[in-house]
mmCIF file with all atom_site columns, C-alpha atoms in Angstrom:
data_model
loop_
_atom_site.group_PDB
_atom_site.id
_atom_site.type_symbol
_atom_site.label_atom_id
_atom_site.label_alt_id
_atom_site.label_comp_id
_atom_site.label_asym_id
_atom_site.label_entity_id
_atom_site.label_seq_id
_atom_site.pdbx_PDB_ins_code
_atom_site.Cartn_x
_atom_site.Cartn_y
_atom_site.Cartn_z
_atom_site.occupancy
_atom_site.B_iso_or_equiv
_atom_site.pdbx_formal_charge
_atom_site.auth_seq_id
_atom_site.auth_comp_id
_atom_site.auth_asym_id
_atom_site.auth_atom_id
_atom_site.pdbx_PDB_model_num
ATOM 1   C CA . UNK S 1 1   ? 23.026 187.367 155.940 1.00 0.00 ? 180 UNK S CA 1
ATOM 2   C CA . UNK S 1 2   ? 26.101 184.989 156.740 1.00 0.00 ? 181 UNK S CA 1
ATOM 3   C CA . UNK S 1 3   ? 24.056 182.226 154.936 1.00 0.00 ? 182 UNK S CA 1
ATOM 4   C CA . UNK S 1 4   ? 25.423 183.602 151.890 1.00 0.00 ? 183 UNK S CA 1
ATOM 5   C CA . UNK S 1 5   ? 29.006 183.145 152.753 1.00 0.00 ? 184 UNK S CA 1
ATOM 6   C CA . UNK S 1 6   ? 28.324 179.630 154.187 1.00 0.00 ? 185 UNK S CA 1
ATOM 7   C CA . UNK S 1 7   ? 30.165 177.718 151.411 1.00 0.00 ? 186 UNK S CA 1
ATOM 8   C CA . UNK S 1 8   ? 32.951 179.975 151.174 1.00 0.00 ? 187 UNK S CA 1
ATOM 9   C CA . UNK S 1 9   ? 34.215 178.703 154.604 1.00 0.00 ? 188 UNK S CA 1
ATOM 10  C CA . UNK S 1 10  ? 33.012 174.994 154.447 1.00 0.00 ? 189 UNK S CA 1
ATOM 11  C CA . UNK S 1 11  ? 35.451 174.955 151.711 1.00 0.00 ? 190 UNK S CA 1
ATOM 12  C CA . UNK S 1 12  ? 38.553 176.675 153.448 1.00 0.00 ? 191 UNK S CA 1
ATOM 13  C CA . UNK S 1 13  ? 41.522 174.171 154.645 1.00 0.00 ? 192 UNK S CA 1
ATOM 14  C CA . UNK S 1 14  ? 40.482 172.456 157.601 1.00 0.00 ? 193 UNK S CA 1
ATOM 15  C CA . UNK S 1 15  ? 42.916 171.759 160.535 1.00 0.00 ? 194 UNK S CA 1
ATOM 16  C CA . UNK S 1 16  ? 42.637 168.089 162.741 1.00 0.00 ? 195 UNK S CA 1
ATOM 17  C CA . UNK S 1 17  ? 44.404 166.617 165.362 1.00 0.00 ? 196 UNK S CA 1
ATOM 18  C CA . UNK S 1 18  ? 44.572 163.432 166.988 1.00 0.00 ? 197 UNK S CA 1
ATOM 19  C CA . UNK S 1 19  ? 46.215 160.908 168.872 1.00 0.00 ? 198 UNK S CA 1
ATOM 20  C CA . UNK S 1 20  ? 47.229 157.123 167.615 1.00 0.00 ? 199 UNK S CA 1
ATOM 21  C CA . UNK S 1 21  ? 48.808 154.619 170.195 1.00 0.00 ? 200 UNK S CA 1
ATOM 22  C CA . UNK S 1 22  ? 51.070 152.365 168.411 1.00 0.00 ? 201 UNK S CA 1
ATOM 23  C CA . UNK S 1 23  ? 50.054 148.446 168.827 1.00 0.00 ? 202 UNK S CA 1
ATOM 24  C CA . UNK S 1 24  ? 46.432 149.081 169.501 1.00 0.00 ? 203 UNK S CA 1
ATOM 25  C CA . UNK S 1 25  ? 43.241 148.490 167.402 1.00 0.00 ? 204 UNK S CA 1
ATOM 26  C CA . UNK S 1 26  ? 39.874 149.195 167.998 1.00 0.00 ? 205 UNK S CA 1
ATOM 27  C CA . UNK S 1 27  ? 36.872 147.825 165.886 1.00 0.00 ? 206 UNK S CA 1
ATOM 28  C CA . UNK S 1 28  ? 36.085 151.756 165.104 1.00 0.00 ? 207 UNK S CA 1
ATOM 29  C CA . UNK S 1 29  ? 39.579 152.414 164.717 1.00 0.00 ? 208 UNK S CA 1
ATOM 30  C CA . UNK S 1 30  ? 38.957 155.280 167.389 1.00 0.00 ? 209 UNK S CA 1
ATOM 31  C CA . UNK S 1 31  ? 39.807 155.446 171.498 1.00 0.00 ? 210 UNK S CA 1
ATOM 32  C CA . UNK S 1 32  ? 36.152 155.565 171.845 1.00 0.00 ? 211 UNK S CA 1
ATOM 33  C CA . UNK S 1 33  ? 35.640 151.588 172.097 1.00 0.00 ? 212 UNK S CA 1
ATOM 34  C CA . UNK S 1 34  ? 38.050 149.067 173.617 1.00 0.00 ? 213 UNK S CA 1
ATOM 35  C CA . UNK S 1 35  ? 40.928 147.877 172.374 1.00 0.00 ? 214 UNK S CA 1
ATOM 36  C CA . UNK S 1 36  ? 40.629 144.891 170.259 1.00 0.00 ? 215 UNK S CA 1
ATOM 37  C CA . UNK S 1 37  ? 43.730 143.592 169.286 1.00 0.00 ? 216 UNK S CA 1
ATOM 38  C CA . UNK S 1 38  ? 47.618 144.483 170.544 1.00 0.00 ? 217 UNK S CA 1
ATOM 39  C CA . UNK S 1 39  ? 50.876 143.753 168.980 1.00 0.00 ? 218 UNK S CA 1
ATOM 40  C CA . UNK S 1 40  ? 54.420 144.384 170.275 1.00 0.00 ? 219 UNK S CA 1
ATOM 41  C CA . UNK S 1 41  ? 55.758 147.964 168.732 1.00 0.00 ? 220 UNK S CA 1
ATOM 42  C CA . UNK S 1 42  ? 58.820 148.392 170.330 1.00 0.00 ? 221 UNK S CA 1
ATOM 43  C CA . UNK S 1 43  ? 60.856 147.836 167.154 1.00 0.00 ? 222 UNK S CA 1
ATOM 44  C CA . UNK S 1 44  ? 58.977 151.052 165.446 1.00 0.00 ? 223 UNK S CA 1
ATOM 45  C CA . UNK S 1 45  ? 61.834 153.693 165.216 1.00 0.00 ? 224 UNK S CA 1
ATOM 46  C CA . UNK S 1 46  ? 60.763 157.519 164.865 1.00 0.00 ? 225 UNK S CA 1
ATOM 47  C CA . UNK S 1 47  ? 61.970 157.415 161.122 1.00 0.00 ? 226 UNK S CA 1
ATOM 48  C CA . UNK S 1 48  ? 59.586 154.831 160.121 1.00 0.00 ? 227 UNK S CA 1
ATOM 49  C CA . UNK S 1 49  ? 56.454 156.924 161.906 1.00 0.00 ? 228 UNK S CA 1
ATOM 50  C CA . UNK S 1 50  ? 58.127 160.305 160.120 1.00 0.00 ? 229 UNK S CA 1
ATOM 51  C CA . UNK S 1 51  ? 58.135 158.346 156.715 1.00 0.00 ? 230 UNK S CA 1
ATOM 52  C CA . UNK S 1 52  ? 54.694 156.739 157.488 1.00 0.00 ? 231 UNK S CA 1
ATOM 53  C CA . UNK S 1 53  ? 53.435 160.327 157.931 1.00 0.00 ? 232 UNK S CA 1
ATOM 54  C CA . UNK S 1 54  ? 55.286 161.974 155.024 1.00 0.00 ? 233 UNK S CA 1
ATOM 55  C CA . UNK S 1 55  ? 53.613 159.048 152.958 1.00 0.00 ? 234 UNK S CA 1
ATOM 56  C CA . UNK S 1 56  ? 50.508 161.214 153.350 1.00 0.00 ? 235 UNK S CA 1
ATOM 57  C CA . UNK S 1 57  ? 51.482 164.378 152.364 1.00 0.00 ? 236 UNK S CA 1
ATOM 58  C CA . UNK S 1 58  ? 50.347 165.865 149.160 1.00 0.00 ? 237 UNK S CA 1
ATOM 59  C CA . UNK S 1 59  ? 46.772 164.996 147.583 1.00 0.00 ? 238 UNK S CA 1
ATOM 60  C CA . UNK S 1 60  ? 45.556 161.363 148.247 1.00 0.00 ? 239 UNK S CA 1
ATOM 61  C CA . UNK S 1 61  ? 42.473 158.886 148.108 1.00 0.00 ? 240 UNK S CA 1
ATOM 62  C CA . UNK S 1 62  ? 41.095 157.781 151.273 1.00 0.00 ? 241 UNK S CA 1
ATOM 63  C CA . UNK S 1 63  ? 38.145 155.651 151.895 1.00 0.00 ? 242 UNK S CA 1
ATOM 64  C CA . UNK S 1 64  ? 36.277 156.996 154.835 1.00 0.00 ? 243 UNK S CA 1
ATOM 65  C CA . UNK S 1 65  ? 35.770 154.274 157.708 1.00 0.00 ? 244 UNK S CA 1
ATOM 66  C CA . UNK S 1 66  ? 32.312 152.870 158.413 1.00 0.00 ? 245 UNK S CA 1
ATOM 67  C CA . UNK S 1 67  ? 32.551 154.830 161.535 1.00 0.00 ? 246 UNK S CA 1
ATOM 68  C CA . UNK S 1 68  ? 32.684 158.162 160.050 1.00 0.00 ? 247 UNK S CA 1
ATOM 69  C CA . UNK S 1 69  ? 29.933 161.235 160.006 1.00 0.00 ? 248 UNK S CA 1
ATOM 70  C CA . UNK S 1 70  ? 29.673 161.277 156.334 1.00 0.00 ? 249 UNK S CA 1
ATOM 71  C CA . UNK S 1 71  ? 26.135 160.828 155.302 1.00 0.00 ? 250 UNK S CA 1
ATOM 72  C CA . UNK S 1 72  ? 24.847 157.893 153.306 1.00 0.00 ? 251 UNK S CA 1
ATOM 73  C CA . UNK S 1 73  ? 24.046 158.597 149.709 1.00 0.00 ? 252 UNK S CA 1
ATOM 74  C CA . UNK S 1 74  ? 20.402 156.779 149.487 1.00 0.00 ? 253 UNK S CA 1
ATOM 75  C CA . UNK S 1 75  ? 18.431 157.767 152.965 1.00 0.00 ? 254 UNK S CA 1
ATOM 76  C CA . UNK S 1 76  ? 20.936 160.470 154.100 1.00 0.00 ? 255 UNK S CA 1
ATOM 77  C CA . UNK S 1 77  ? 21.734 158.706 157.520 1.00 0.00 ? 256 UNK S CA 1
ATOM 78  C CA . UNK S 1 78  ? 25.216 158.445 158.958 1.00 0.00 ? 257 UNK S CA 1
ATOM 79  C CA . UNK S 1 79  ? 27.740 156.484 158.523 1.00 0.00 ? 258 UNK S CA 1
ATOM 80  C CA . UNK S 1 80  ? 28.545 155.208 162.113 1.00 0.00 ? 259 UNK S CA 1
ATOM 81  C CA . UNK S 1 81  ? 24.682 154.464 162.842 1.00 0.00 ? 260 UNK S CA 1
ATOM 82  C CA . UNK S 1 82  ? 24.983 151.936 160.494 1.00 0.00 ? 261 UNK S CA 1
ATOM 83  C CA . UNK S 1 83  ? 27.892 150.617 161.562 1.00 0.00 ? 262 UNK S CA 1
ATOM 84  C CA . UNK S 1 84  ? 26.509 150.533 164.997 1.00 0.00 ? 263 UNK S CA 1
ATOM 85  C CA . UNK S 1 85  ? 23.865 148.323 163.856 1.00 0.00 ? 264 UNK S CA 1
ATOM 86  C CA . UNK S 1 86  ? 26.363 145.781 161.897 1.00 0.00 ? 265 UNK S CA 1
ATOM 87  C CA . UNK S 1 87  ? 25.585 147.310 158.736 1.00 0.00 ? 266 UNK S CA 1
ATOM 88  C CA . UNK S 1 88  ? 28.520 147.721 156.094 1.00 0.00 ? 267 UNK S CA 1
ATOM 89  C CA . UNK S 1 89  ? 28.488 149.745 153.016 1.00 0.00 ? 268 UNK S CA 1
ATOM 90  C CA . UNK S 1 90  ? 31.230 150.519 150.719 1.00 0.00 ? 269 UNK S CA 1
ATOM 91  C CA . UNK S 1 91  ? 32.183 153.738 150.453 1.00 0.00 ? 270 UNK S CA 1
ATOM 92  C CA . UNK S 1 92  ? 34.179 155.473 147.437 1.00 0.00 ? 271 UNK S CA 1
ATOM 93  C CA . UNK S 1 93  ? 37.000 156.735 147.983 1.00 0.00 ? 272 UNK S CA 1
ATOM 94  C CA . UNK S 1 94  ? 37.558 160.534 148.437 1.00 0.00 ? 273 UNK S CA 1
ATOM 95  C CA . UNK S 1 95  ? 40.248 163.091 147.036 1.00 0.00 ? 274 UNK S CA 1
ATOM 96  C CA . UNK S 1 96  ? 41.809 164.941 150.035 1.00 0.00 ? 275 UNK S CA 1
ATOM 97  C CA . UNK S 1 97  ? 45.229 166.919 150.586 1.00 0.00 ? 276 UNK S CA 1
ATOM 98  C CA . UNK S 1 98  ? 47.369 166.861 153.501 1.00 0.00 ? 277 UNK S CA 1
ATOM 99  C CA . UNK S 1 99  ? 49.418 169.800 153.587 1.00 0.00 ? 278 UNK S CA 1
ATOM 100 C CA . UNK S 1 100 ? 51.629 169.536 156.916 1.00 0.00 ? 279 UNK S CA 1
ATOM 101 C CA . UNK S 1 101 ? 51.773 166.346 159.225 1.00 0.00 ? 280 UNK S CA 1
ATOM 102 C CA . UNK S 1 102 ? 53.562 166.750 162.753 1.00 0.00 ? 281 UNK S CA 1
ATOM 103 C CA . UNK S 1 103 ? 54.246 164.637 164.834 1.00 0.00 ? 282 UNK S CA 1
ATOM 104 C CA . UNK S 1 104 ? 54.811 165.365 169.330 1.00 0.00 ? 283 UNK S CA 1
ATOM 105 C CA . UNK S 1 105 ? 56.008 162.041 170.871 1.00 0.00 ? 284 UNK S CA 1
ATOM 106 C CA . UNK S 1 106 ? 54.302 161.534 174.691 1.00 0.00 ? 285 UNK S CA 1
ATOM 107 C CA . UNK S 1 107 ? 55.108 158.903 176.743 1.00 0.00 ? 286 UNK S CA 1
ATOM 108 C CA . UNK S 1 108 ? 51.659 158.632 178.571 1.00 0.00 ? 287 UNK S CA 1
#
């Protein structure tokens, strides 16, 4: 029975969090492989992060990263298997919305 209501709540707003440390790059922009490149970002001020973030807000276009879930179009397979193998396809850009953005500072 819930099959029937399946779509209704693959298309309700979906909530994320995450965590970005500033002057660090990975090669699948995630904390799951090592760093890859680090710059100095002490002269980042909270405004510039809170405008970064409001830059966001509202609907945008965002190209998903090679390291993503989404499925291929031709073969179905994910994304981030064939990144793992070196492979690199282009991927369209996708309507989203961002409706709220916060922002905790931790000094870990």
């Amino acid at each position: 029975k819930a099959t029937k209501v399946v779509d209704r709540y693959q298309g309700m707003v979906k909530g994320y969090s995450g965590v970005f440390r500033l002057g660090e790059a990975t090669s699948t922009w995630d904390a799951d492989s090592p760093v890859i490149q680090r710059e100095s970002w002490e002269h980042i001020k909270d405004e510039d992060i809170r405008k970064a973030a409001a830059s966001f807000m509202g609907e945008i276009w965002q190209v998903p990263p090679m390291f993503s879930a989404i499925k291929h179009q031709v073969g179905g397979e994910k994304m981030y298997d064939k990144a793992r193998r070196g492979e690199s396809v282009e991927l369209s850009p996708r309507r989203i919305s961002i409706y709220k953005f916060d922002i905790e500072r931790s000094l870990e």
